[in-house]
Amino acid sequence: MAFRDSTNKTPMRDICCQLNDISITAANKTPNSALRASCSLLSQKTPNLNASVSYRKSKGGLKKRDVTPSRNPNFSGIGEGDRFIPNRSATQFEFANHCLVNHNSQSESILNLSSSAPNSPSKAEREMKMQLMRAKSANEVSGNEERILCYKKGQAPPAPFGHMNQPKVLYTNTLPNPSGSVRKGLRHIPTSPERILDAPNYMDDYYLNLIDWGNDNVIAVALTYSLYLWNAGSGEIDTLFDLPEERGVFITSVRWAGEGSFLAVGLSDGQIRLFDPTRANAMLRTMHTQINRVGCLAWRHHILSAGCRSGRIHHHDVRVATHHVGRFENHTQEVCGLQWSPDGRYLASGGGDNLVNIWDPNMITADEPAPIYTFSDHLASVKAIAFNPQLSNSLATGGGTTDRTIKFWNLSTGTLCHSEQTDSQVYSD
């Protein structure tokens, strides 16, 4: 019987050696420790795997990442690899949805052999697939239907309506119009009159106000001794009344009431006549309190204010028999401009003394009324007066020949906001 070399490693010899080691170790430890060691020995199935685990635990940390090199040599991360985030534009969700939806209709498409027909379902389906499978870049700029750059002036392709992908149209000469409205052009100011009316015997006097346009689209025009009404809508012309020429009294001012169809007419002898052109007997009443001509008129509800040649402003209540209710006096020359604010808070008056006075309506019945403000910035007579319809505290005044400016005032503070040079006298009717 041949003896076996003791240096050869056999399974039984390895087990015997390990049992001897366990018995030697168990002699120095408690029985429980020996039992745990034997259990750990029996549970070892893959020595290499346990060895690697023990090796990792012995190092006490994670290995350096080997997947993606880093510029930082001291970078330490996990060793299982990077997280993969797919590009959504390359997933072709449209094509996948198309395949799922048309899965049941593939059998019908196979039976159709006329794929060369212009309107065949198989050809349309193939074209749709080719369009969905067309390669696209991340910025969607590789389409053949779009021109990226243009080297000729004015030849750039316009962006399609509602286009939201900015990189797709890199250069364009027009901006998309989301509202679809037509671009507003320049305002056209006519250089020739639309209608020319003959006005013989029209008095050329800067201080008189002989034309007024009413809310009913009717223009009242005074031609010395006669008053005409022209309907701008129908073109009809009517004569309201005539004055006898032998008396020498002529018309000096006309003014429509802001509310209603009443027309006030001032005469050169100081009379004020009130008319209702819609009635057969048009003249309603006559008011006479002074002998100077009435150059301008202004309405505030039922109060009619009249500017006279004496520099005074008389106020009349047209509802009552005793119509004269008060007067303002601060101008030294004829009052040629008179205007109430839209809300009735202010009365602005301009005169031949180059002054602009701002009055409070609560001072009408006062014994000694005084203006709120007096502006003396104009260098000529002030006839053109207008309030801002949206802002009652904003006033514009225009001067005569030697002034030629339009000045804007803030009546809340009594200050001059702006002065515009017109190079011509400012006139209004």
Coordinates of N, CA and C in Angstrom, one line a residue, residues 256-260 299 301:
W256 N -74.1 126.8 -27.6 CA -75.0 125.8 -27.3 C -74.9 125.3 -25.8
A257 N -76.0 125.0 -25.2 CA -76.0 124.4 -23.9 C -75.4 123.0 -23.9
G258 N -74.6 122.7 -22.9 CA -74.0 121.3 -22.8 C -75.0 120.2 -22.7
E259 N -76.1 120.5 -22.0 CA -77.2 119.5 -21.9 C -78.5 120.1 -22.5
G260 N -79.0 119.4 -23.5 CA -80.2 119.9 -24.1 C -79.9 120.6 -25.4
W299 N -71.9 127.9 -20.4 CA -72.9 127.2 -19.7 C -72.4 126.4 -18.5
H301 N -74.7 124.0 -16.3 CA -76.1 123.5 -16.0 C -77.1 124.6 -16.4

